[in-house]
Short mmCIF file of C-alpha atoms and ligand atoms in Angstrom, two decimals:
data_model
loop_
_atom_site.label_atom_id
_atom_site.label_comp_id
_atom_site.label_asym_id
_atom_site.label_seq_id
_atom_site.Cartn_x
_atom_site.Cartn_y
_atom_site.Cartn_z
CA MET A 47 76.03 -13.76 -53.93
CA GLU A 48 75.92 -17.94 -53.64
CA ALA A 49 79.00 -19.57 -54.91
CA THR A 50 78.02 -22.09 -57.34
CA THR A 51 80.40 -25.32 -57.06
CA THR A 52 79.90 -28.65 -59.52
CA LEU A 53 80.47 -31.96 -57.71
CA VAL A 54 82.66 -34.25 -58.49
CA PRO A 55 81.26 -38.06 -58.20
CA GLU A 56 83.25 -38.90 -55.36
CA ASP A 57 81.63 -35.93 -53.47
CA LYS A 58 78.25 -36.93 -55.02
CA SER A 59 78.54 -40.18 -53.63
CA LYS A 60 79.74 -38.97 -50.22
CA ILE A 61 76.80 -36.46 -49.79
CA ASP A 62 74.90 -39.30 -50.72
CA LEU A 63 76.14 -41.88 -48.34
CA GLN A 64 75.83 -39.08 -45.52
CA GLU A 65 72.28 -38.74 -46.41
CA LYS A 66 71.09 -42.38 -46.46
CA ARG A 67 73.27 -42.39 -42.85
CA MET A 68 70.69 -39.31 -41.22
CA ALA A 69 67.66 -41.28 -43.21
CA MET A 70 68.84 -44.94 -40.78
CA ALA A 71 69.80 -42.51 -37.89
CA TYR A 72 66.00 -40.99 -37.93
CA PHE A 73 64.73 -44.42 -38.17
CA LEU A 74 66.53 -46.30 -35.27
CA VAL A 75 65.66 -43.46 -33.12
CA MET A 76 62.09 -43.01 -34.08
CA THR A 77 61.72 -46.68 -33.92
CA SER A 78 63.47 -46.42 -30.27
CA PHE A 79 61.28 -43.72 -29.25
CA HIS A 80 57.85 -45.80 -29.89
CA LEU A 81 59.27 -48.66 -27.88
CA ALA A 82 60.41 -46.81 -25.46
CA CYS A 83 57.10 -46.02 -25.07
CA LEU A 84 56.22 -49.88 -23.88
CA LEU A 85 58.38 -49.34 -21.17
CA ALA A 86 55.04 -47.51 -19.74
CA PHE A 87 53.95 -51.13 -18.68
CA TYR A 88 56.30 -51.48 -16.29
CA THR A 89 56.63 -47.84 -14.87
CA GLY A 90 52.67 -48.25 -14.32
CA PHE A 91 50.63 -45.14 -14.25
CA SER A 92 49.91 -41.84 -11.85
CA TRP A 93 47.48 -38.91 -12.35
CA THR A 94 50.85 -37.03 -11.90
CA ALA A 95 52.35 -38.62 -14.79
CA PHE A 96 49.40 -38.17 -17.03
CA THR A 97 49.14 -34.86 -15.72
CA ILE A 98 52.65 -33.93 -16.98
CA PHE A 99 52.19 -35.98 -20.42
CA ILE A 100 49.07 -33.84 -21.19
CA LEU A 101 51.65 -30.55 -20.17
CA SER A 102 54.31 -31.80 -22.32
CA TYR A 103 52.14 -32.33 -25.35
CA SER A 104 50.56 -29.66 -25.25
CA MET A 105 53.92 -27.71 -24.96
CA LYS A 106 55.42 -29.38 -27.99
CA ALA A 107 52.44 -28.99 -30.49
CA LEU A 108 52.11 -25.55 -29.56
CA GLY A 109 55.76 -25.09 -30.06
CA ILE A 110 55.18 -26.54 -33.52
CA THR A 111 51.65 -24.75 -34.63
CA THR A 112 52.59 -21.39 -33.12
CA GLY A 113 56.67 -21.27 -33.44
CA PHE A 114 57.84 -23.40 -36.35
CA HIS A 115 54.61 -23.52 -38.64
CA ARG A 116 52.68 -20.49 -38.33
CA TYR A 117 55.66 -18.14 -37.48
CA PHE A 118 58.91 -19.52 -38.92
CA SER A 119 57.38 -21.04 -42.00
CA HIS A 120 54.63 -18.68 -42.63
CA ARG A 121 55.78 -15.34 -41.23
CA SER A 122 52.07 -14.91 -40.11
CA PHE A 123 52.61 -12.28 -37.10
CA LYS A 124 55.60 -10.67 -35.31
CA THR A 125 57.30 -10.63 -32.67
CA ASN A 126 60.26 -9.17 -30.62
CA ARG A 127 63.63 -11.74 -30.85
CA VAL A 128 63.49 -12.72 -27.10
CA PHE A 129 59.66 -14.43 -27.96
CA GLN A 130 61.12 -15.57 -31.17
CA PHE A 131 63.92 -17.72 -29.61
CA ILE A 132 61.19 -18.74 -26.92
CA LEU A 133 58.80 -20.00 -30.07
CA GLY A 134 61.77 -21.23 -31.34
CA LEU A 135 62.93 -23.34 -28.08
CA LEU A 136 59.46 -24.76 -27.65
CA GLY A 137 59.01 -26.08 -30.99
CA THR A 138 62.32 -27.79 -30.87
CA THR A 139 61.17 -29.55 -27.70
CA ALA A 140 58.66 -31.46 -30.19
CA VAL A 141 61.76 -33.81 -31.53
CA GLN A 142 60.67 -33.18 -35.16
CA GLY A 143 63.97 -31.88 -36.30
CA GLY A 144 65.92 -28.18 -36.63
CA VAL A 145 63.78 -25.42 -36.32
CA LEU A 146 65.54 -23.90 -40.11
CA TRP A 147 65.19 -27.38 -41.34
CA TRP A 148 61.65 -27.94 -40.34
CA SER A 149 60.92 -24.74 -41.82
CA SER A 150 62.52 -24.99 -45.24
CA HIS A 151 60.58 -28.57 -45.84
CA HIS A 152 57.47 -26.82 -44.76
CA ARG A 153 58.06 -24.10 -47.60
CA SER A 154 58.81 -26.28 -50.19
CA HIS A 155 55.44 -28.08 -48.96
CA HIS A 156 53.14 -25.31 -49.41
CA ARG A 157 55.23 -24.67 -53.07
CA HIS A 158 54.61 -28.38 -54.66
CA SER A 159 51.80 -29.58 -52.22
CA ASP A 160 50.74 -32.70 -53.67
CA LYS A 161 52.37 -32.33 -56.91
CA GLU A 162 55.54 -34.69 -57.60
CA LYS A 163 58.22 -32.60 -55.55
CA ASP A 164 56.09 -33.12 -52.27
CA ILE A 165 58.16 -35.50 -50.32
CA HIS A 166 55.65 -36.23 -47.95
CA SER A 167 52.19 -36.15 -50.39
CA PRO A 168 49.97 -39.31 -49.90
CA VAL A 169 48.62 -38.59 -53.26
CA THR A 170 52.11 -38.77 -55.10
CA HIS A 171 53.72 -41.26 -52.14
CA SER A 172 51.56 -44.07 -50.37
CA PHE A 173 50.21 -42.48 -46.99
CA PHE A 174 52.21 -44.69 -44.97
CA HIS A 175 55.49 -42.40 -46.89
CA SER A 176 53.41 -39.19 -46.20
CA HIS A 177 53.05 -39.98 -42.49
CA LEU A 178 56.22 -41.13 -41.12
CA GLY A 179 58.25 -42.98 -44.23
CA TRP A 180 59.61 -39.66 -45.84
CA MET A 181 61.54 -39.06 -42.91
CA TRP A 182 63.21 -42.11 -42.84
CA SER A 183 64.19 -41.45 -46.71
CA LYS A 184 67.43 -39.58 -47.97
CA GLU A 185 65.24 -37.25 -49.90
CA CYS A 186 64.16 -35.69 -46.51
CA PHE A 187 68.08 -34.78 -45.68
CA GLN A 188 68.79 -33.27 -49.20
CA LYS A 189 69.62 -30.03 -49.52
CA ALA A 190 66.44 -27.34 -48.89
CA GLU A 191 64.94 -25.87 -52.38
CA ILE A 192 64.28 -22.98 -49.60
CA PRO A 193 66.46 -22.66 -47.07
CA CYS A 194 65.15 -20.07 -44.08
CA LYS A 195 67.56 -17.60 -44.52
CA ASP A 196 65.50 -14.83 -42.91
CA PHE A 197 65.50 -16.20 -39.83
CA ALA A 198 69.10 -18.27 -40.35
CA LYS A 199 70.61 -14.88 -39.70
CA PHE A 200 69.64 -15.03 -36.40
CA LYS A 201 72.67 -16.55 -34.40
CA GLU A 202 70.12 -18.15 -31.37
CA ILE A 203 67.55 -19.69 -33.91
CA LYS A 204 71.06 -20.85 -35.68
CA PHE A 205 72.37 -22.23 -32.52
CA LEU A 206 68.95 -24.08 -31.86
CA ASN A 207 69.03 -25.56 -35.48
CA LYS A 208 72.92 -26.77 -34.77
CA PHE A 209 72.47 -28.05 -31.37
CA TYR A 210 69.02 -29.77 -31.65
CA GLY A 211 70.76 -32.99 -30.81
CA PRO A 212 71.59 -32.25 -27.79
CA LEU A 213 68.98 -29.98 -26.39
CA ILE A 214 66.65 -33.46 -26.83
CA ILE A 215 68.91 -35.29 -24.43
CA LEU A 216 68.63 -31.98 -21.91
CA GLN A 217 64.94 -32.40 -22.02
CA ALA A 218 65.15 -35.90 -21.67
CA LEU A 219 67.31 -35.47 -18.55
CA GLY A 220 65.13 -32.58 -17.40
CA PHE A 221 62.05 -34.63 -16.85
CA TYR A 222 63.95 -37.23 -15.46
CA SER A 223 65.08 -34.97 -13.06
CA LEU A 224 61.52 -33.39 -12.90
CA GLY A 225 60.10 -36.91 -11.67
CA GLU A 226 63.17 -37.82 -8.89
CA VAL A 227 62.12 -34.10 -7.31
CA LEU A 228 58.87 -34.74 -7.34
CA ASN A 229 59.21 -38.32 -5.70
CA LEU A 230 61.79 -36.67 -3.10
CA PHE A 231 59.34 -33.78 -2.40
CA TYR A 232 56.06 -35.48 -2.67
CA PRO A 233 56.21 -39.05 -2.31
CA GLN A 234 52.27 -39.82 -1.66
CA LEU A 235 52.14 -38.43 -5.87
CA GLY A 236 53.73 -41.90 -6.39
CA THR A 237 55.64 -41.05 -9.13
CA SER A 238 59.49 -41.46 -9.85
CA GLY A 239 62.17 -40.16 -12.43
CA PHE A 240 61.71 -42.88 -14.47
CA GLN A 241 57.92 -42.53 -14.89
CA ILE A 242 57.98 -38.95 -16.19
CA LEU A 243 60.81 -39.61 -18.31
CA ILE A 244 58.66 -42.34 -20.22
CA TRP A 245 55.02 -40.52 -19.90
CA GLY A 246 56.25 -37.01 -19.95
CA PHE A 247 59.24 -37.26 -22.74
CA PHE A 248 58.70 -40.59 -24.68
CA MET A 249 55.17 -40.92 -25.21
CA ALA A 250 54.17 -37.10 -25.03
CA THR A 251 56.79 -36.80 -27.98
CA VAL A 252 55.44 -39.36 -30.10
CA TRP A 253 51.79 -38.61 -29.45
CA THR A 254 52.84 -35.20 -30.73
CA TRP A 255 54.29 -37.30 -33.90
CA HIS A 256 51.46 -38.83 -34.95
CA VAL A 257 49.05 -35.58 -34.47
CA THR A 258 51.44 -33.54 -36.23
CA PHE A 259 52.04 -36.36 -38.95
CA SER A 260 48.46 -36.66 -39.62
CA ILE A 261 48.00 -33.27 -40.67
CA ASN A 262 50.93 -34.41 -43.70
CA SER A 263 48.90 -37.87 -44.34
CA ILE A 264 44.99 -37.84 -42.89
CA CYS A 265 44.62 -34.29 -43.43
CA HIS A 266 45.89 -34.55 -47.18
CA ARG A 267 43.09 -37.75 -47.85
CA PHE A 268 40.22 -37.25 -45.14
CA GLY A 269 37.96 -34.35 -44.61
CA THR A 270 36.30 -32.01 -46.94
CA LYS A 271 37.64 -29.12 -49.16
CA ARG A 272 35.74 -26.16 -48.74
CA TYR A 273 38.73 -24.14 -50.87
CA ASP A 274 40.06 -24.84 -54.27
CA SER A 275 43.51 -24.97 -52.98
CA ASN A 276 45.26 -26.25 -56.04
CA ASP A 277 45.87 -29.63 -53.97
CA GLU A 278 44.41 -32.51 -52.10
CA SER A 279 44.02 -30.38 -48.54
CA ARG A 280 41.00 -31.69 -46.13
CA ASN A 281 39.54 -29.42 -43.21
CA ASN A 282 39.20 -32.43 -40.76
CA TRP A 283 37.94 -31.60 -37.64
CA LEU A 284 39.29 -34.26 -35.46
CA PHE A 285 42.67 -32.58 -35.80
CA GLY A 286 41.17 -29.12 -35.93
CA ILE A 287 40.97 -30.05 -32.18
CA LEU A 288 43.85 -32.56 -31.47
CA ALA A 289 46.18 -30.30 -33.22
CA PHE A 290 45.32 -27.06 -31.80
CA GLY A 291 44.05 -25.81 -35.24
CA GLU A 292 45.90 -27.31 -37.89
CA GLY A 293 43.35 -30.10 -38.82
CA TRP A 294 41.61 -26.87 -40.91
CA HIS A 295 44.21 -27.65 -43.18
CA ASN A 296 42.34 -26.90 -46.91
CA ASN A 297 41.57 -23.46 -45.25
CA HIS A 298 45.28 -23.61 -44.30
CA HIS A 299 46.28 -23.94 -48.19
CA LYS A 300 43.72 -21.64 -49.13
CA TYR A 301 45.68 -18.64 -46.76
CA GLY A 302 49.04 -20.31 -45.90
CA TRP A 303 49.93 -16.62 -44.73
CA SER A 304 46.97 -16.57 -42.00
CA ALA A 305 47.60 -16.49 -38.63
CA ARG A 306 43.91 -18.14 -38.54
CA ASN A 307 43.25 -21.48 -39.82
CA GLY A 308 39.82 -21.92 -38.00
CA MET A 309 37.63 -19.55 -40.43
CA LYS A 310 34.28 -19.97 -38.91
CA TRP A 311 33.57 -19.42 -35.13
CA TRP A 312 32.71 -23.10 -34.82
CA GLN A 313 36.07 -24.58 -36.56
CA ILE A 314 38.14 -24.51 -32.91
CA ASP A 315 41.91 -23.35 -33.56
CA VAL A 316 43.41 -22.94 -30.43
CA THR A 317 46.63 -21.77 -31.92
CA TYR A 318 44.75 -18.57 -32.86
CA TYR A 319 42.93 -17.93 -29.71
CA ILE A 320 46.31 -17.78 -28.11
CA LEU A 321 47.78 -15.83 -30.58
CA VAL A 322 44.98 -13.18 -29.91
CA THR A 323 45.55 -13.39 -26.18
CA LEU A 324 49.50 -12.60 -27.19
CA SER A 325 48.66 -10.15 -28.89
CA PHE A 326 46.15 -8.26 -26.96
CA LEU A 327 49.38 -8.36 -24.02
CA GLY A 328 51.79 -7.30 -26.46
CA VAL A 329 53.70 -9.82 -27.18
CA VAL A 330 53.33 -10.32 -30.80
CA SER A 331 51.94 -7.94 -33.18
CA ASP A 332 50.21 -7.92 -36.99
CA LEU A 333 48.40 -11.02 -36.95
CA LYS A 334 47.83 -11.94 -40.57
CA VAL A 335 44.07 -12.98 -41.04
CA PRO A 336 41.77 -12.84 -44.38
CA THR A 337 39.10 -9.92 -44.00
CA LYS A 338 35.23 -10.87 -44.42
CA GLU A 339 35.10 -9.81 -47.79
CA GLN A 340 37.77 -12.09 -49.00
CA LEU A 341 36.14 -15.16 -47.35
CA GLN A 342 33.21 -13.70 -48.72
CA ALA A 343 34.77 -13.52 -52.58
CA ASP A 344 36.73 -17.25 -52.05
ZN1 ZN B 580 49.47 -29.54 -46.26
ZN1 ZN B 581 51.82 -24.35 -43.61
#
């Protein structure tokens, strides 16, 4: 049983100040990441850097779609503790907040989708706020309405959530080192530590941000509405492709518990294809998917 505490005004203003500082820190960090991308004009292009950019984007985006979203937020399939940690780690590489923080916010989004309490709705807030601005607001750092208690009990998941910041720095060092090693052993590739840091870390992170954030902004505004989901969620084919299946967002709000978002054969859902493959390999199990009868009835 949780202890209930009454905050005195000094405590309240202290918490308020902390939340404002976090919002300012997020603003500065995210702006710096965007500015760092401009350094690509200085480091130049190489096919090696471009390939690492694509691989890094795939790792980060799939970490979010498979891990943070369909597993930690919605529990749409089961897995073992080792792969659960790997999913948490992959999602952490996307620099979108700690795993427990991300999932708590997302659960809250589904509960209040496009209503007043949905802090990133483009219906109740501006489009810019739904895309980026909400992470620069103090509401973003207030105590979660639906804490992710089911995963907070795992100490390795708590570790990922707590040491989210240092893990970002380690990741940046990892990309820089990769470029240096490639330059040392394969100088013909024409790359460097600095180039891989910019393309593999900064540019891939910023690109993944905007693809993910577009699900909150664009996919609650533009696209088709197949189901009455009690909100403004839309199916958007472009983000169905770019966000590995997450763009079928109206389907997702209708069947939030489903491991599959693309309900028709032509609704490309790479995350689901990967989950089916992992299920064949025995890495994940119990994929929840709506039946044909359910889909026909709705
Ligand atoms: Zn949504
Ligand atoms: Zn969701």
